[in-house]
Short mmCIF file of C-alpha atoms and ligand atoms in Angstrom, two decimals:
data_model
loop_
_atom_site.label_atom_id
_atom_site.label_comp_id
_atom_site.label_asym_id
_atom_site.label_seq_id
_atom_site.Cartn_x
_atom_site.Cartn_y
_atom_site.Cartn_z
CA UNK A 1 91.04 118.32 -5.30
CA UNK A 2 93.59 115.75 -6.57
CA UNK A 3 95.36 113.77 -3.84
CA UNK A 4 92.91 114.95 -1.19
CA UNK A 5 92.34 112.31 1.51
CA UNK A 6 88.85 111.07 2.36
CA UNK A 7 87.28 110.42 5.76
CA UNK A 8 83.99 108.71 6.62
CA UNK A 9 82.96 109.17 10.26
CA UNK A 10 79.83 107.90 12.02
CA UNK A 11 78.12 110.02 14.66
CA UNK A 12 79.31 113.41 13.44
CA UNK A 13 76.37 115.48 14.64
CA UNK A 14 77.81 116.38 18.05
CA UNK A 15 80.48 115.62 20.65
CA UNK A 16 83.72 113.87 19.73
CA UNK A 17 82.52 113.13 16.18
CA UNK A 18 81.69 116.75 15.45
CA UNK A 19 85.06 117.96 16.76
CA UNK A 20 86.80 115.27 14.70
CA UNK A 21 85.21 116.14 11.36
CA UNK A 22 86.04 119.80 11.96
CA UNK A 23 89.64 118.83 12.72
CA UNK A 24 89.99 116.72 9.55
CA UNK A 25 88.33 119.40 7.43
CA UNK A 26 90.79 122.00 8.74
CA UNK A 27 93.62 119.58 7.89
CA UNK A 28 92.42 119.50 4.26
CA UNK A 29 90.52 116.20 4.18
CA UNK A 30 87.29 115.55 2.24
CA UNK A 31 84.79 114.64 4.95
CA UNK A 32 81.78 112.30 4.74
CA UNK A 33 79.50 111.91 7.74
CA UNK A 34 76.81 109.46 8.81
CA UNK A 35 74.27 109.76 11.63
CA UNK A 36 70.53 109.84 12.27
CA UNK A 37 70.17 113.61 12.37
CA UNK A 38 70.48 115.69 9.25
CA UNK A 39 73.61 117.75 8.95
CA UNK A 40 73.28 121.03 10.87
CA UNK A 41 72.81 124.21 8.88
CA UNK A 42 75.82 125.76 10.63
CA UNK A 43 78.01 123.09 9.06
CA UNK A 44 81.48 124.59 8.83
CA UNK A 45 82.15 123.62 5.22
CA UNK A 46 80.32 123.82 1.93
CA UNK A 47 80.04 120.12 1.02
CA UNK A 48 78.70 119.09 4.44
CA UNK A 49 75.10 118.62 3.39
CA UNK A 50 75.91 116.74 0.17
CA UNK A 51 78.48 114.53 1.91
CA UNK A 52 76.13 113.51 4.73
CA UNK A 53 74.53 110.07 4.80
CA UNK A 54 71.38 109.71 6.83
CA UNK A 55 71.94 106.43 8.67
CA UNK A 56 70.54 104.72 11.75
CA UNK A 57 73.17 102.21 12.90
CA UNK A 58 70.62 100.46 15.10
CA UNK A 59 68.85 99.31 11.94
CA UNK A 60 71.39 96.76 10.70
CA UNK A 61 69.61 96.17 7.40
CA UNK A 62 69.81 99.86 6.57
CA UNK A 63 73.55 99.80 7.33
CA UNK A 64 74.04 97.11 4.68
CA UNK A 65 71.70 98.76 2.19
CA UNK A 66 73.44 102.17 2.60
CA UNK A 67 76.73 100.82 1.21
CA UNK A 68 76.00 101.51 -2.49
CA UNK A 69 75.07 105.12 -1.64
CA UNK A 70 78.27 105.55 0.41
CA UNK A 71 80.36 104.17 -2.49
CA UNK A 72 78.56 106.44 -4.94
CA UNK A 73 79.26 109.50 -2.75
CA UNK A 74 82.95 108.58 -2.39
CA UNK A 75 83.07 108.57 -6.18
CA UNK A 76 86.61 107.33 -6.82
CA UNK A 77 86.55 103.96 -5.03
CA UNK A 78 88.96 105.10 -2.33
CA UNK A 79 88.57 105.68 1.40
CA UNK A 80 91.56 106.80 3.49
CA UNK A 81 89.93 106.64 6.91
CA UNK A 82 86.82 105.08 8.44
CA UNK A 83 86.17 106.34 11.98
CA UNK A 84 83.54 104.31 13.84
CA UNK A 85 82.66 106.91 16.44
CA UNK A 86 78.88 106.69 16.93
CA UNK A 87 77.92 105.11 20.22
CA UNK A 88 75.07 104.93 22.71
CA UNK A 89 75.09 104.43 26.45
CA UNK A 90 71.55 103.89 27.81
CA UNK A 91 70.89 105.01 31.38
CA UNK A 92 68.08 104.32 33.85
CA UNK A 93 65.16 106.74 34.32
CA UNK A 94 67.11 108.76 36.90
CA UNK A 95 70.31 108.62 34.86
CA UNK A 96 71.66 105.65 36.81
CA UNK A 97 73.91 102.80 35.56
CA UNK A 98 72.00 99.93 33.95
CA UNK A 99 73.37 96.70 35.39
CA UNK A 100 72.57 93.13 34.31
CA UNK A 101 69.27 93.16 36.24
CA UNK A 102 68.08 96.34 34.54
CA UNK A 103 69.07 95.38 30.98
CA UNK A 104 66.61 93.47 28.81
CA UNK A 105 67.34 91.85 25.45
CA UNK A 106 66.07 94.88 23.49
CA UNK A 107 68.63 97.06 25.29
CA UNK A 108 71.48 94.63 24.61
CA UNK A 109 70.55 94.36 20.95
CA UNK A 110 70.23 98.10 20.39
CA UNK A 111 73.57 98.82 22.05
CA UNK A 112 75.39 96.05 20.20
CA UNK A 113 73.89 97.03 16.85
CA UNK A 114 75.07 100.65 17.20
CA UNK A 115 78.36 100.15 19.08
CA UNK A 116 79.63 96.89 17.57
CA UNK A 117 77.80 95.06 14.75
CA UNK A 118 77.40 98.10 12.48
CA UNK A 119 81.14 98.77 12.87
CA UNK A 120 82.09 95.33 11.57
CA UNK A 121 79.60 95.59 8.71
CA UNK A 122 80.80 99.04 7.58
CA UNK A 123 84.41 97.83 7.68
CA UNK A 124 83.53 94.73 5.68
CA UNK A 125 81.42 96.69 3.19
CA UNK A 126 84.09 99.35 2.60
CA UNK A 127 87.12 97.05 2.67
CA UNK A 128 87.87 97.38 -1.08
CA UNK A 129 87.83 101.19 -0.85
CA UNK A 130 90.06 101.14 2.25
CA UNK A 131 92.47 98.73 0.57
CA UNK A 132 92.61 100.82 -2.61
CA UNK A 133 93.67 103.85 -0.53
CA UNK A 134 95.89 101.81 1.87
CA UNK A 135 93.67 103.46 4.46
CA UNK A 136 92.98 103.01 8.14
CA UNK A 137 90.12 102.33 10.57
CA UNK A 138 89.71 103.91 14.00
CA UNK A 139 87.18 102.41 16.43
CA UNK A 140 86.14 104.55 19.39
CA UNK A 141 86.03 102.28 22.45
CA UNK A 142 85.88 103.49 26.09
CA UNK A 143 87.56 103.32 29.46
CA UNK A 144 84.42 101.36 30.45
CA UNK A 145 85.48 98.49 28.17
CA UNK A 146 88.20 97.45 30.58
CA UNK A 147 86.95 98.63 34.01
CA UNK A 148 83.62 98.80 35.83
CA UNK A 149 82.46 102.40 35.56
CA UNK A 150 79.97 103.99 37.97
CA UNK A 151 77.68 105.30 35.19
CA UNK A 152 78.29 103.23 32.05
CA UNK A 153 75.91 100.28 31.84
CA UNK A 154 76.69 96.61 31.38
CA UNK A 155 75.61 96.44 27.72
CA UNK A 156 77.68 99.53 26.90
CA UNK A 157 80.78 98.26 28.71
CA UNK A 158 80.49 94.81 27.13
CA UNK A 159 80.04 96.30 23.65
CA UNK A 160 83.18 98.42 24.09
CA UNK A 161 85.20 95.42 25.34
CA UNK A 162 84.01 93.53 22.27
CA UNK A 163 84.91 96.49 20.06
CA UNK A 164 88.48 96.37 21.43
CA UNK A 165 88.59 92.66 20.50
CA UNK A 166 87.12 93.43 17.07
CA UNK A 167 89.88 96.01 16.58
CA UNK A 168 92.56 93.35 17.18
CA UNK A 169 90.78 90.88 14.89
CA UNK A 170 90.41 93.43 12.09
CA UNK A 171 94.03 94.53 12.48
CA UNK A 172 94.96 90.88 11.91
CA UNK A 173 92.62 90.43 8.94
CA UNK A 174 93.24 93.77 7.22
CA UNK A 175 96.87 94.48 8.15
CA UNK A 176 98.19 92.10 5.51
CA UNK A 177 96.28 94.17 2.93
CA UNK A 178 97.90 97.43 4.07
CA UNK A 179 94.88 98.63 6.07
CA UNK A 180 95.73 99.52 9.68
CA UNK A 181 93.03 99.19 12.38
CA UNK A 182 93.31 100.85 15.80
CA UNK A 183 91.09 101.95 18.66
CA UNK A 184 91.09 104.97 20.92
CA UNK A 185 89.58 104.65 24.40
CA UNK A 186 88.36 107.96 25.85
CA UNK A 187 87.88 108.57 29.58
CA UNK A 188 85.63 111.49 30.58
CA UNK A 189 85.30 113.82 27.60
CA UNK A 190 83.11 116.91 27.78
CA UNK A 191 80.10 115.83 25.64
CA UNK A 192 76.37 115.09 26.05
CA UNK A 193 77.06 111.40 26.81
CA UNK A 194 78.37 112.21 30.33
CA UNK A 195 76.18 111.61 33.38
CA UNK A 196 75.58 114.01 36.23
CA UNK A 197 78.00 113.04 38.98
CA UNK A 198 80.98 113.01 36.63
CA UNK A 199 82.40 115.93 38.69
CA UNK A 200 83.18 113.40 41.46
CA UNK A 201 85.20 111.27 39.05
CA UNK A 202 87.08 114.33 37.82
CA UNK A 203 88.13 115.25 41.36
CA UNK A 204 88.80 111.74 42.63
CA UNK A 205 90.05 109.68 39.69
CA UNK A 206 91.60 112.01 37.14
CA UNK A 207 95.07 113.27 38.12
CA UNK A 208 94.71 116.23 35.74
CA UNK A 209 91.47 117.28 37.54
CA UNK A 210 89.61 118.20 34.37
CA UNK A 211 87.48 116.69 31.64
CA UNK A 212 89.04 116.00 28.26
CA UNK A 213 88.05 118.21 25.36
CA UNK A 214 86.56 116.67 22.18
CA UNK A 215 89.34 118.44 20.22
CA UNK A 216 91.98 116.52 22.21
CA UNK A 217 90.40 113.25 21.09
CA UNK A 218 90.09 114.52 17.51
CA UNK A 219 93.83 115.27 17.41
CA UNK A 220 94.66 111.68 18.45
CA UNK A 221 92.29 110.20 15.85
CA UNK A 222 93.87 112.39 13.18
CA UNK A 223 97.39 111.38 14.21
CA UNK A 224 96.49 107.69 13.87
CA UNK A 225 95.21 108.37 10.34
CA UNK A 226 98.49 109.92 9.16
CA UNK A 227 101.74 108.36 7.96
CA UNK A 228 103.32 109.36 11.30
CA UNK A 229 101.46 106.34 12.73
CA UNK A 230 102.38 104.02 9.85
CA UNK A 231 103.48 101.11 12.10
CA UNK A 232 100.68 101.41 14.67
CA UNK A 233 98.23 98.56 14.10
CA UNK A 234 95.92 96.68 16.48
CA UNK A 235 96.50 99.18 19.30
CA UNK A 236 94.00 100.67 21.74
CA UNK A 237 95.25 104.08 22.81
CA UNK A 238 93.86 105.60 26.00
CA UNK A 239 93.00 109.28 26.12
CA UNK A 240 91.85 109.90 29.69
CA UNK A 241 94.20 112.26 31.55
CA UNK A 242 95.61 109.32 33.54
CA UNK A 243 92.18 108.30 34.90
CA UNK A 244 92.00 105.34 37.27
CA UNK A 245 88.55 103.97 38.19
N1 NAP B 1 82.28 111.51 25.99
C1 NAP B 1 82.92 110.60 26.69
O1 NAP B 1 83.31 110.86 27.82
C2 NAP B 1 83.20 109.23 26.09
C3 NAP B 1 83.93 108.34 26.88
C4 NAP B 1 84.23 107.09 26.37
C5 NAP B 1 83.82 106.74 25.11
N2 NAP B 1 83.09 107.62 24.36
C6 NAP B 1 82.68 107.18 23.03
O2 NAP B 1 82.95 108.21 22.08
C7 NAP B 1 82.00 108.13 21.02
C8 NAP B 1 81.38 109.49 20.82
O3 NAP B 1 80.76 109.85 22.03
P1 NAP B 1 80.26 111.33 22.37
O4 NAP B 1 80.58 111.54 23.80
O5 NAP B 1 80.71 112.28 21.36
O6 NAP B 1 78.68 111.05 22.28
P2 NAP B 1 77.45 111.96 21.89
O7 NAP B 1 77.77 113.39 22.12
O8 NAP B 1 76.28 111.35 22.57
O9 NAP B 1 77.35 111.71 20.30
C9 NAP B 1 77.05 110.43 19.81
C10 NAP B 1 76.98 110.46 18.30
O10 NAP B 1 76.58 109.14 17.86
C11 NAP B 1 75.50 109.27 16.95
N3 NAP B 1 74.56 108.16 17.06
C12 NAP B 1 73.95 107.71 18.18
N4 NAP B 1 73.10 106.71 17.88
C13 NAP B 1 73.21 106.52 16.52
C14 NAP B 1 72.57 105.65 15.61
N5 NAP B 1 71.63 104.77 16.01
N6 NAP B 1 72.90 105.74 14.31
C15 NAP B 1 73.81 106.64 13.88
N7 NAP B 1 74.45 107.50 14.70
C16 NAP B 1 74.13 107.44 16.01
C17 NAP B 1 74.84 110.58 17.32
O11 NAP B 1 74.23 111.15 16.16
P3 NAP B 1 72.66 111.18 15.90
O12 NAP B 1 71.97 111.39 17.20
O13 NAP B 1 72.48 112.27 14.89
O14 NAP B 1 72.35 109.86 15.28
C18 NAP B 1 75.99 111.46 17.77
O15 NAP B 1 76.56 112.15 16.67
C19 NAP B 1 80.99 107.05 21.42
O16 NAP B 1 81.31 105.83 20.79
C20 NAP B 1 81.19 106.92 22.92
O17 NAP B 1 80.84 105.65 23.41
C21 NAP B 1 82.78 108.86 24.83
#
């Protein structure tokens, strides 16, 4: 469809990513997805399977080597929005927070490959397409990037703090080319990434006394990708119901 905007989102198979691709599709966007799992058969739109890229962000070489395929799928050399949503948050055997003492180098590397390094490499690799469309990048950070969280581990929290810094750096580098770069920092959103015990946080630390819905995050991501947000660049917007930890 002529003039249709194009989204590429990582980690679309469930949670916030799944809600976001559904939201963009309903708003008329052409949606491309990337994650380890194949696209689910109950995909809500016809092109879902064709527009899915099988990608493991932990494997940095495969991120770089997937770029020609992504460009080929986009077809017209334009990308209006890149949403770096995929993320992992390793927990201990009993679901507990992994502090410095529990985190080995393999854990650090895995988390940083998925949550940070792949993000910078996708943005670099798709810069020409983003520039051609005067597009935008959204990085999904976390409340844990700026505060110690009872369940999020040290590698996760550090990767999200670094992702907030990367957002500022990319906003500086890309803004002069007409590409805006922002982050959204969710609090406790109702997805599989949450730990048991989150109910305590909801009661104690969230004034609204409820979890956020993935659709509420999707709506914010979509807003930042529209012309209504045309002067928002380098921001990290919190979506957490007023949570204080
Ligand atoms: N839910 C919350 O409360 C919350 C709070 C703060 C921040 N966040 C952030 O929001 C983002 C989405 O979280 P969520 O809660 O929706 O998580 P989720 O339900 O666990 O989904 C994570 C997504 O990331 C993908 N993914 C994981 N490892 C990957 C890899 N190696 N390569 C490619 N894709 C990978 C998964 O797809 P596959 O398994 O198919 O690969 C999945 O689609 C994350 O960045 C997370 O840190 C969430």
